[in-house]
Coordinates of N, CA, C and O in Angstrom, one line a residue:
M1 N -48.3 62.0 -11.6 CA -47.9 63.1 -12.5 C -47.1 64.2 -11.7 O -46.1 64.6 -12.2
A2 N -47.6 64.6 -10.5 CA -47.0 65.6 -9.8 C -45.6 65.2 -9.4 O -44.6 66.0 -9.4
Q3 N -45.4 63.9 -9.0 CA -44.1 63.4 -8.6 C -43.1 63.5 -9.8 O -41.9 63.9 -9.6
L4 N -43.5 63.2 -11.0 CA -42.7 63.3 -12.2 C -42.3 64.8 -12.4 O -41.1 65.1 -12.7
T5 N -43.2 65.7 -12.3 CA -43.0 67.1 -12.4 C -42.0 67.6 -11.4 O -41.0 68.3 -11.7
H6 N -42.2 67.1 -10.1 CA -41.3 67.5 -9.1 C -39.9 67.0 -9.4 O -38.9 67.7 -9.1
R7 N -39.7 65.8 -9.9 CA -38.4 65.3 -10.2 C -37.7 66.1 -11.3 O -36.5 66.3 -11.3
L8 N -38.5 66.5 -12.3 CA -38.0 67.3 -13.4 C -37.4 68.6 -12.9 O -36.2 68.9 -13.2
W9 N -38.1 69.3 -12.0 CA -37.6 70.6 -11.5 C -36.5 70.4 -10.5 O -35.6 71.2 -10.4
M10 N -36.6 69.3 -9.7 CA -35.5 69.1 -8.8 C -34.2 68.7 -9.5 O -33.1 69.1 -9.0
A11 N -34.3 68.0 -10.6 CA -33.1 67.8 -11.4 C -32.4 69.1 -11.9 O -31.2 69.2 -11.9
R12 N -33.3 70.1 -12.2 CA -32.7 71.4 -12.6 C -32.1 72.1 -11.4 O -31.0 72.7 -11.5
A13 N -32.7 71.9 -10.2 CA -32.1 72.5 -9.0 C -30.7 71.8 -8.7 O -29.8 72.4 -8.2
L14 N -30.7 70.5 -9.0 CA -29.4 69.7 -8.8 C -28.3 70.3 -9.7 O -27.1 70.3 -9.3
D15 N -28.7 70.6 -10.9 CA -27.7 71.2 -11.8 C -27.1 72.5 -11.2 O -25.9 72.8 -11.3
E16 N -28.0 73.3 -10.6 CA -27.6 74.5 -9.9 C -26.7 74.2 -8.8 O -25.7 74.9 -8.5
A17 N -27.0 73.2 -8.0 CA -26.2 72.8 -6.9 C -24.8 72.4 -7.3 O -23.8 72.8 -6.7
R18 N -24.7 71.7 -8.4 CA -23.3 71.4 -9.0 C -22.5 72.6 -9.4 O -21.3 72.7 -9.3
A19 N -23.2 73.6 -9.9 CA -22.6 74.9 -10.2 C -22.0 75.6 -8.9 O -20.9 76.2 -9.0
A20 N -22.7 75.4 -7.8 CA -22.1 76.0 -6.6 C -20.9 75.2 -6.2 O -19.9 75.8 -5.8
A21 N -20.9 73.9 -6.2 CA -19.7 73.1 -5.9 C -18.5 73.4 -6.7 O -17.4 73.4 -6.3
A22 N -18.8 73.8 -8.0 CA -17.7 74.1 -8.9 C -16.8 75.3 -8.4 O -15.7 75.4 -8.7
H23 N -17.4 76.2 -7.6 CA -16.7 77.3 -7.0 C -16.6 77.2 -5.5 O -16.4 78.2 -4.8
L24 N -16.6 75.9 -5.0 CA -16.4 75.6 -3.6 C -17.4 76.2 -2.7 O -17.1 76.4 -1.5
D25 N -18.6 76.4 -3.1 CA -19.7 76.7 -2.3 C -20.5 75.4 -2.0 O -20.5 74.5 -2.8
V26 N -21.1 75.3 -0.8 CA -21.9 74.2 -0.5 C -23.0 73.9 -1.6 O -23.7 74.9 -2.0
P27 N -23.0 72.7 -2.2 CA -23.9 72.5 -3.3 C -25.4 72.5 -3.0 O -26.0 71.4 -2.8
V28 N -25.9 73.6 -3.0 CA -27.4 73.8 -2.9 C -27.8 74.6 -4.1 O -27.3 75.6 -4.4
G29 N -28.9 74.1 -4.7 CA -29.4 74.8 -5.9 C -30.9 74.9 -5.7 O -31.6 74.2 -5.0
A30 N -31.5 76.0 -6.4 CA -32.9 76.3 -6.3 C -33.4 76.8 -7.6 O -32.7 77.5 -8.3
V31 N -34.7 76.5 -7.8 CA -35.4 77.1 -9.0 C -36.8 77.5 -8.5 O -37.4 76.8 -7.7
V32 N -37.3 78.6 -9.0 CA -38.7 79.0 -8.7 C -39.5 78.8 -10.0 O -39.1 79.3 -11.1
V33 N -40.6 78.1 -9.9 CA -41.4 77.8 -11.1 C -42.8 78.3 -10.9 O -43.4 78.2 -9.7
R34 N -43.4 78.8 -11.9 CA -44.8 79.2 -11.9 C -45.4 78.8 -13.2 O -44.9 79.2 -14.3
E35 N -46.5 78.1 -13.2 CA -47.3 77.7 -14.3 C -46.4 77.0 -15.4 O -46.5 77.2 -16.6
G36 N -45.5 76.1 -14.9 CA -44.6 75.4 -15.8 C -43.4 76.1 -16.3 O -42.7 75.5 -17.2
D37 N -43.2 77.3 -15.9 CA -42.0 78.1 -16.4 C -41.1 78.4 -15.2 O -41.5 78.8 -14.2
I38 N -39.8 78.3 -15.5 CA -38.8 78.8 -14.5 C -38.8 80.3 -14.5 O -38.5 80.9 -15.5
L39 N -39.0 80.9 -13.3 CA -38.8 82.3 -13.2 C -37.4 82.7 -12.8 O -36.9 83.7 -13.1
A40 N -36.8 81.8 -12.0 CA -35.4 82.0 -11.5 C -34.8 80.7 -11.2 O -35.4 79.8 -10.8
A41 N -33.4 80.7 -11.3 CA -32.6 79.6 -10.9 C -31.4 80.2 -10.2 O -30.8 81.2 -10.7
A42 N -30.9 79.6 -9.1 CA -29.8 80.1 -8.4 C -29.1 79.0 -7.6 O -29.7 77.9 -7.4
H43 N -27.9 79.2 -7.2 CA -27.2 78.3 -6.3 C -26.4 79.1 -5.3 O -26.3 80.3 -5.4
N44 N -26.0 78.4 -4.2 CA -25.3 79.1 -3.2 C -24.1 79.9 -3.7 O -23.4 79.4 -4.6
R45 N -23.9 81.1 -3.2 CA -22.8 81.9 -3.6 C -22.1 82.6 -2.4 O -21.5 83.6 -2.5
R46 N -22.3 82.0 -1.2 CA -21.7 82.6 0.0 C -20.2 82.7 -0.1 O -19.7 83.8 0.3
E47 N -19.5 81.7 -0.5 CA -18.0 81.8 -0.6 C -17.6 82.8 -1.7 O -16.7 83.6 -1.5
I48 N -18.1 82.6 -2.9 CA -17.7 83.4 -4.0 C -18.0 84.9 -3.8 O -17.3 85.8 -4.2
D49 N -19.2 85.2 -3.2 CA -19.6 86.6 -2.9 C -19.2 87.1 -1.5 O -19.3 88.3 -1.3
Q50 N -18.7 86.2 -0.7 CA -18.4 86.5 0.7 C -19.6 87.2 1.3 O -19.5 88.2 2.0
D51 N -20.8 86.6 1.1 CA -22.1 87.1 1.6 C -22.8 86.0 2.4 O -23.2 85.0 1.8
P52 N -23.0 86.2 3.7 CA -23.6 85.2 4.5 C -25.1 84.9 4.1 O -25.7 83.9 4.4
T53 N -25.7 85.8 3.4 CA -27.1 85.7 3.0 C -27.3 85.1 1.6 O -28.4 85.0 1.1
A54 N -26.2 84.8 0.9 CA -26.2 84.4 -0.5 C -26.6 82.9 -0.6 O -25.9 82.1 -1.2
H55 N -27.7 82.5 0.0 CA -28.2 81.1 -0.1 C -29.0 81.0 -1.4 O -29.6 82.0 -1.8
A56 N -29.0 79.8 -1.9 CA -29.7 79.6 -3.2 C -31.1 80.0 -3.2 O -31.6 80.6 -4.1
E57 N -31.8 79.7 -2.1 CA -33.2 80.0 -2.0 C -33.5 81.5 -2.0 O -34.3 82.0 -2.7
L58 N -32.7 82.3 -1.2 CA -32.8 83.7 -1.2 C -32.6 84.3 -2.6 O -33.3 85.2 -3.1
L59 N -31.5 83.9 -3.2 CA -31.2 84.4 -4.5 C -32.2 84.1 -5.6 O -32.6 85.0 -6.4
A60 N -32.8 82.9 -5.5 CA -33.8 82.5 -6.5 C -35.1 83.3 -6.2 O -35.8 83.8 -7.1
V61 N -35.5 83.5 -4.9 CA -36.7 84.3 -4.6 C -36.5 85.7 -5.0 O -37.5 86.3 -5.6
R62 N -35.4 86.3 -4.8 CA -35.2 87.7 -5.2 C -35.3 87.8 -6.7 O -35.9 88.7 -7.2
D63 N -34.7 86.9 -7.5 CA -34.8 87.0 -8.9 C -36.2 86.7 -9.4 O -36.6 87.3 -10.4
A64 N -36.9 85.8 -8.8 CA -38.3 85.5 -9.2 C -39.2 86.7 -9.0 O -40.0 87.1 -9.8
A65 N -39.0 87.4 -7.8 CA -39.8 88.6 -7.5 C -39.5 89.7 -8.6 O -40.4 90.4 -9.1
A66 N -38.2 89.8 -8.9 CA -37.9 90.8 -10.0 C -38.5 90.4 -11.3 O -38.9 91.3 -12.1
A67 N -38.5 89.1 -11.6 CA -39.0 88.7 -12.9 C -40.5 89.0 -13.1 O -41.0 89.3 -14.2
I68 N -41.3 88.9 -12.0 CA -42.7 89.1 -12.1 C -43.1 90.5 -11.6 O -44.3 90.9 -11.7
G69 N -42.1 91.2 -11.1 CA -42.4 92.6 -10.7 C -43.3 92.7 -9.4 O -44.0 93.7 -9.2
S70 N -43.1 91.7 -8.5 CA -43.9 91.7 -7.3 C -43.1 90.9 -6.2 O -42.6 89.8 -6.6
W71 N -43.2 91.3 -5.0 CA -42.6 90.6 -3.9 C -43.5 89.4 -3.5 O -43.0 88.5 -2.9
R72 N -44.7 89.4 -3.9 CA -45.6 88.3 -3.6 C -45.5 87.2 -4.6 O -45.8 87.4 -5.8
L73 N -45.0 86.0 -4.2 CA -44.8 84.9 -5.1 C -46.0 83.9 -5.0 O -45.8 82.7 -5.0
D74 N -47.2 84.4 -5.0 CA -48.4 83.6 -5.1 C -48.3 82.8 -6.3 O -48.0 83.2 -7.4
G75 N -48.7 81.5 -6.2 CA -48.7 80.6 -7.3 C -47.4 80.1 -7.7 O -47.3 79.4 -8.8
C76 N -46.3 80.4 -7.0 CA -45.0 79.9 -7.3 C -44.6 78.7 -6.4 O -45.0 78.6 -5.3
T77 N -43.7 77.9 -7.0 CA -43.2 76.8 -6.2 C -41.6 76.9 -6.3 O -41.1 77.1 -7.3
L78 N -41.0 76.7 -5.1 CA -39.6 76.7 -5.0 C -39.1 75.3 -4.9 O -39.6 74.6 -4.0
Y79 N -38.2 74.9 -5.7 CA -37.5 73.6 -5.6 C -36.1 73.8 -5.1 O -35.4 74.7 -5.7
V80 N -35.7 73.2 -4.1 CA -34.4 73.4 -3.5 C -33.9 72.0 -3.0 O -34.6 71.2 -2.5
T81 N -32.6 71.8 -3.2 CA -32.0 70.5 -3.0 C -31.8 70.2 -1.5 O -31.6 69.0 -1.2
L82 N -31.8 71.2 -0.6 CA -31.6 71.0 0.8 C -32.7 71.7 1.6 O -33.1 72.9 1.2
E83 N -33.2 71.1 2.6 CA -34.2 71.8 3.5 C -33.7 73.2 3.9 O -32.6 73.3 4.4
P84 N -34.6 74.2 3.7 CA -34.1 75.6 4.0 C -33.9 75.8 5.5 O -34.4 75.1 6.4
C85 N -32.9 76.7 5.8 CA -32.6 77.2 7.1 C -33.6 78.1 7.6 O -34.6 78.5 6.9
T86 N -33.5 78.6 8.8 CA -34.5 79.6 9.4 C -34.5 80.9 8.6 O -35.6 81.4 8.3
M87 N -33.4 81.4 8.1 CA -33.4 82.6 7.3 C -34.2 82.4 6.0 O -35.1 83.2 5.7
C88 N -34.0 81.3 5.3 CA -34.6 81.1 4.1 C -36.1 80.7 4.2 O -36.9 81.1 3.5
A89 N -36.4 79.9 5.3 CA -37.8 79.5 5.5 C -38.6 80.8 5.8 O -39.7 80.9 5.4
G90 N -38.0 81.7 6.6 CA -38.7 82.9 6.9 C -38.9 83.8 5.7 O -40.0 84.4 5.5
A91 N -38.0 83.8 4.8 CA -38.1 84.5 3.5 C -39.2 83.9 2.7 O -40.0 84.7 2.0
L92 N -39.4 82.6 2.7 CA -40.4 82.0 1.9 C -41.8 82.4 2.4 O -42.7 82.6 1.6
V93 N -41.9 82.5 3.7 CA -43.2 82.9 4.3 C -43.5 84.4 3.9 O -44.6 84.7 3.5
L94 N -42.5 85.2 4.1 CA -42.6 86.6 3.8 C -42.9 86.9 2.3 O -43.6 87.8 2.0
A95 N -42.4 86.0 1.4 CA -42.7 86.2 0.0 C -44.0 85.6 -0.4 O -44.4 85.7 -1.6
R96 N -44.7 85.0 0.5 CA -46.0 84.4 0.2 C -45.9 83.3 -0.8 O -46.8 83.1 -1.6
L97 N -44.8 82.6 -0.8 CA -44.6 81.4 -1.7 C -45.7 80.4 -1.4 O -46.1 80.2 -0.3
T98 N -46.2 79.8 -2.5 CA -47.3 78.9 -2.4 C -46.8 77.5 -2.0 O -47.4 76.9 -1.1
H99 N -45.7 77.0 -2.6 CA -45.3 75.6 -2.4 C -43.8 75.5 -2.4 O -43.1 76.2 -3.2
L100 N -43.3 74.7 -1.5 CA -41.9 74.4 -1.3 C -41.7 72.9 -1.6 O -42.4 72.1 -0.9
V101 N -40.8 72.6 -2.4 CA -40.4 71.2 -2.6 C -38.9 71.1 -2.3 O -38.1 71.8 -3.0
F102 N -38.5 70.3 -1.4 CA -37.1 70.1 -1.1 C -36.6 68.7 -1.2 O -37.4 67.8 -1.0
G103 N -35.3 68.5 -1.3 CA -34.7 67.2 -1.4 C -34.3 66.6 -0.1 O -35.1 66.0 0.6
A104 N -33.0 66.8 0.3 CA -32.5 66.3 1.5 C -32.9 67.1 2.7 O -33.0 68.3 2.6
T105 N -33.1 66.4 3.8 CA -33.3 67.1 5.1 C -32.0 67.6 5.7 O -30.9 67.1 5.3
D106 N -32.1 68.6 6.5 CA -30.9 69.1 7.2 C -31.1 69.0 8.7 O -31.7 70.0 9.3
P107 N -30.7 67.9 9.3 CA -30.9 67.8 10.7 C -30.2 68.8 11.6 O -30.6 68.9 12.8
K108 N -29.2 69.5 11.1 CA -28.5 70.4 12.0 C -29.0 71.9 11.8 O -28.7 72.7 12.7
A109 N -29.6 72.2 10.7 CA -30.1 73.6 10.5 C -31.4 73.7 9.8 O -31.8 74.8 9.5
G110 N -32.1 72.6 9.5 CA -33.3 72.6 8.8 C -34.5 73.3 9.6 O -34.7 73.0 10.7
A111 N -35.2 74.2 8.9 CA -36.3 74.9 9.5 C -37.6 74.6 8.9 O -38.5 75.5 9.0
V112 N -37.7 73.5 8.2 CA -39.0 73.1 7.6 C -39.3 71.7 8.0 O -39.5 70.8 7.1
G113 N -39.1 71.4 9.3 CA -39.5 70.1 9.8 C -38.4 69.5 10.7 O -38.7 68.8 11.6
S114 N -37.1 69.8 10.4 CA -36.1 69.1 11.2 C -35.9 69.7 12.6 O -36.2 69.1 13.6
L115 N -35.5 71.0 12.6 CA -35.4 71.7 13.9 C -36.6 72.5 14.3 O -37.0 72.6 15.4
Y116 N -37.1 73.2 13.3 CA -38.3 74.0 13.4 C -39.2 73.7 12.2 O -38.8 73.0 11.3
D117 N -40.3 74.4 12.2 CA -41.2 74.3 11.0 C -41.8 75.6 10.7 O -43.0 75.9 10.8
V118 N -40.9 76.5 10.4 CA -41.2 77.9 10.1 C -42.3 78.0 9.0 O -43.2 78.8 9.1
A119 N -42.1 77.3 7.9 CA -42.9 77.4 6.7 C -44.4 77.1 7.0 O -45.3 77.5 6.3
R120 N -44.6 76.2 8.0 CA -46.0 75.8 8.3 C -46.5 76.2 9.7 O -47.5 75.7 10.2
D121 N -45.8 77.1 10.3 CA -46.2 77.6 11.6 C -47.5 78.3 11.6 O -47.6 79.4 11.0
A122 N -48.5 77.8 12.3 CA -49.8 78.4 12.3 C -49.9 79.7 12.9 O -50.9 80.5 12.7
R123 N -48.9 80.1 13.7 CA -48.8 81.4 14.3 C -48.5 82.6 13.3 O -48.7 83.7 13.6
L124 N -48.0 82.2 12.2 CA -47.6 83.2 11.2 C -48.8 83.5 10.3 O -49.7 82.7 10.2
N125 N -48.7 84.6 9.6 CA -49.8 85.1 8.7 C -49.9 84.3 7.4 O -50.8 84.5 6.6
H126 N -48.9 83.5 7.1 CA -48.9 82.8 5.8 C -48.2 81.4 6.1 O -47.3 81.3 6.8
R127 N -48.7 80.4 5.4 CA -48.1 79.1 5.5 C -47.8 78.6 4.1 O -48.6 78.9 3.2
V128 N -46.7 77.9 4.0 CA -46.3 77.3 2.7 C -46.6 75.9 2.7 O -46.3 75.1 3.6
E129 N -47.2 75.4 1.6 CA -47.4 74.0 1.4 C -46.0 73.4 1.1 O -45.2 73.9 0.4
V130 N -45.7 72.2 1.7 CA -44.4 71.6 1.7 C -44.5 70.2 1.2 O -45.3 69.4 1.6
T131 N -43.6 69.8 0.3 CA -43.3 68.5 -0.2 C -41.8 68.2 0.1 O -41.0 68.8 -0.5
A132 N -41.6 67.2 1.0 CA -40.2 66.9 1.3 C -39.7 65.6 0.7 O -40.5 64.7 0.4
G133 N -38.4 65.5 0.6 CA -37.8 64.2 0.2 C -37.8 63.9 -1.3 O -37.5 62.8 -1.7
V134 N -38.0 64.9 -2.2 CA -38.0 64.6 -3.6 C -36.5 64.5 -4.0 O -35.8 65.4 -3.8
M135 N -36.2 63.3 -4.6 CA -34.8 63.0 -5.0 C -33.8 63.2 -3.8 O -32.7 63.7 -4.0
A136 N -34.3 62.9 -2.6 CA -33.4 63.1 -1.4 C -32.1 62.4 -1.5 O -31.1 62.9 -1.1
D137 N -32.1 61.2 -2.1 CA -30.8 60.4 -2.2 C -29.8 61.1 -3.1 O -28.7 61.3 -2.7
E138 N -30.3 61.6 -4.2 CA -29.4 62.3 -5.2 C -28.9 63.6 -4.6 O -27.7 63.9 -4.7
C139 N -29.8 64.3 -3.9 CA -29.4 65.6 -3.3 C -28.4 65.4 -2.2 O -27.4 66.1 -2.1
G140 N -28.7 64.4 -1.3 CA -27.7 64.0 -0.3 C -26.4 63.5 -0.7 O -25.4 63.9 -0.1
T141 N -26.4 62.8 -1.8 CA -25.1 62.3 -2.4 C -24.2 63.5 -2.8 O -23.0 63.5 -2.6
E142 N -24.8 64.5 -3.4 CA -24.0 65.7 -3.8 C -23.4 66.4 -2.6 O -22.2 66.7 -2.6
L143 N -24.2 66.5 -1.6 CA -23.7 67.2 -0.4 C -22.6 66.3 0.3 O -21.6 66.9 0.7
R144 N -22.8 65.0 0.5 CA -21.8 64.2 1.1 C -20.5 64.2 0.3 O -19.4 64.3 0.9
A145 N -20.6 64.1 -1.0 CA -19.4 64.1 -1.8 C -18.6 65.4 -1.7 O -17.4 65.4 -1.6
F146 N -19.4 66.5 -1.6 CA -18.7 67.8 -1.5 C -18.0 67.9 -0.1 O -16.8 68.3 -0.1
F147 N -18.6 67.5 1.0 CA -18.0 67.6 2.3 C -16.8 66.6 2.4 O -15.8 66.9 3.1
Q148 N -16.9 65.4 1.8 CA -15.8 64.5 1.8 C -14.6 65.1 1.1 O -13.5 65.0 1.6
A149 N -14.8 65.7 0.0 CA -13.7 66.3 -0.8 C -13.2 67.5 0.0 O -11.9 67.7 0.1
A150 N -14.0 68.2 0.7 CA -13.5 69.4 1.5 C -12.7 68.9 2.7 O -11.6 69.5 2.9
R151 N -13.1 67.8 3.3 CA -12.3 67.2 4.4 C -10.9 66.7 3.9 O -9.9 66.9 4.5
A152 N -11.0 66.1 2.7 CA -9.7 65.6 2.1 C -8.8 66.7 1.8 O -7.6 66.6 2.0
R153 N -9.3 67.8 1.2 CA -8.5 69.0 0.9 C -7.9 69.6 2.2 O -6.7 69.9 2.2
A154 N -8.7 69.7 3.2 CA -8.2 70.2 4.5 C -7.1 69.3 5.1 O -6.1 69.8 5.7
K155 N -7.3 68.0 5.1 CA -6.4 67.1 5.6 C -5.0 67.2 4.9 O -4.0 67.2 5.5
E156 N -5.1 67.2 3.6 CA -3.9 67.3 2.7 C -3.2 68.6 3.0 O -1.9 68.6 3.1
R157 N -3.9 69.7 3.1 CA -3.3 71.0 3.3 C -2.8 71.2 4.7 O -1.9 71.9 4.9
G158 N -3.5 70.6 5.6 CA -3.2 70.8 7.0 C -3.8 72.2 7.5 O -4.2 73.0 6.7
P159 N -3.8 72.4 8.8 CA -4.3 73.7 9.3 C -3.4 74.9 8.7 O -2.2 74.8 8.6
R160 N -4.1 75.9 8.3 CA -3.4 77.0 7.7 C -3.4 78.1 8.8 O -4.5 78.6 9.2
W161 N -2.2 78.5 9.2 CA -2.1 79.5 10.3 C -1.9 80.9 9.6 O -1.1 81.0 8.7
V162 N -2.6 81.9 10.1 CA -2.5 83.2 9.5 C -2.0 84.1 10.7 O -2.5 84.1 11.8
R163 N -0.8 84.7 10.5 CA -0.2 85.5 11.5 C -0.4 87.0 11.3 O -0.3 87.5 10.2
D164 N -0.9 87.6 12.3 CA -1.0 89.1 12.3 C -0.1 89.6 13.4 O 0.5 88.9 14.1
D165 N -0.2 90.9 13.6 CA 0.7 91.5 14.6 C 0.3 91.1 16.1 O 1.2 91.0 16.9
A166 N -1.0 90.8 16.3 CA -1.4 90.5 17.6 C -1.3 89.1 18.0 O -0.8 88.7 19.1
A167 N -1.7 88.2 17.1 CA -1.6 86.7 17.4 C -1.8 85.9 16.2 O -2.2 86.4 15.1
A168 N -1.6 84.6 16.3 CA -1.8 83.7 15.2 C -3.2 83.1 15.5 O -3.5 82.7 16.6
T169 N -4.0 83.0 14.4 CA -5.3 82.3 14.5 C -5.5 81.3 13.5 O -4.9 81.4 12.4
L170 N -6.2 80.3 13.8 CA -6.5 79.2 12.8 C -7.6 79.7 11.9 O -8.7 80.0 12.3
S171 N -7.2 79.7 10.6 CA -8.2 80.2 9.6 C -9.1 79.1 9.0 O -10.1 79.4 8.4
D172 N -8.7 77.8 9.2 CA -9.6 76.7 8.7 C -10.2 76.0 9.9 O -9.5 75.7 10.8
R173 N -11.5 75.7 9.8 CA -12.1 74.9 10.8 C -12.1 73.5 10.3 O -12.3 73.2 9.1
P174 N -11.9 72.5 11.2 CA -11.9 71.1 10.8 C -13.2 70.8 10.0 O -14.3 71.1 10.5
G175 N -13.1 70.2 8.9 CA -14.3 69.8 8.1 C -14.9 70.9 7.3 O -15.8 70.7 6.6
G176 N -14.4 72.1 7.5 CA -15.0 73.3 6.8 C -14.3 73.5 5.5 O -13.4 72.8 5.1
V177 N -14.8 74.5 4.8 CA -14.3 74.8 3.4 C -13.6 76.1 3.5 O -14.2 77.1 4.0
A178 N -12.4 76.1 3.1 CA -11.6 77.4 3.1 C -12.1 78.4 2.1 O -12.6 78.0 1.1

């Protein structure tokens, strides 16, 4: 039963991830659920907001805290399509989130098992229960498709040089999203 429930909420997080991809943000989506109700849903907005902290997890946690009128997210579960980074994992601990469910692992930046395990670090004053790999294939497929399309766009466009008075600099990183 829990696995079916996890799949239901992860599917909702995937919808959010697709909304991020629509405006060329990395397709990561998140929902915060408490007692069977969605308190908040969000997707990455770093590119559209030009905000390095506009990760889906942080936006969803902020909105959930506002919805319940408390920074303590006791009894809440966060569903997110990609393993959280160090910033987001730290925020989940600080918010006293009860449970984290994520889809795809992130071997280059994941902080809930891949590179670090911030959410379950016994040295911290709170630990988050973690369920990993829910709909991992579907979540990974969204991410791979996004980055394949980004590489194709970059290859088609070629490097974009921006000239200022001092020097010319490369504004696109290979494989990155402009």
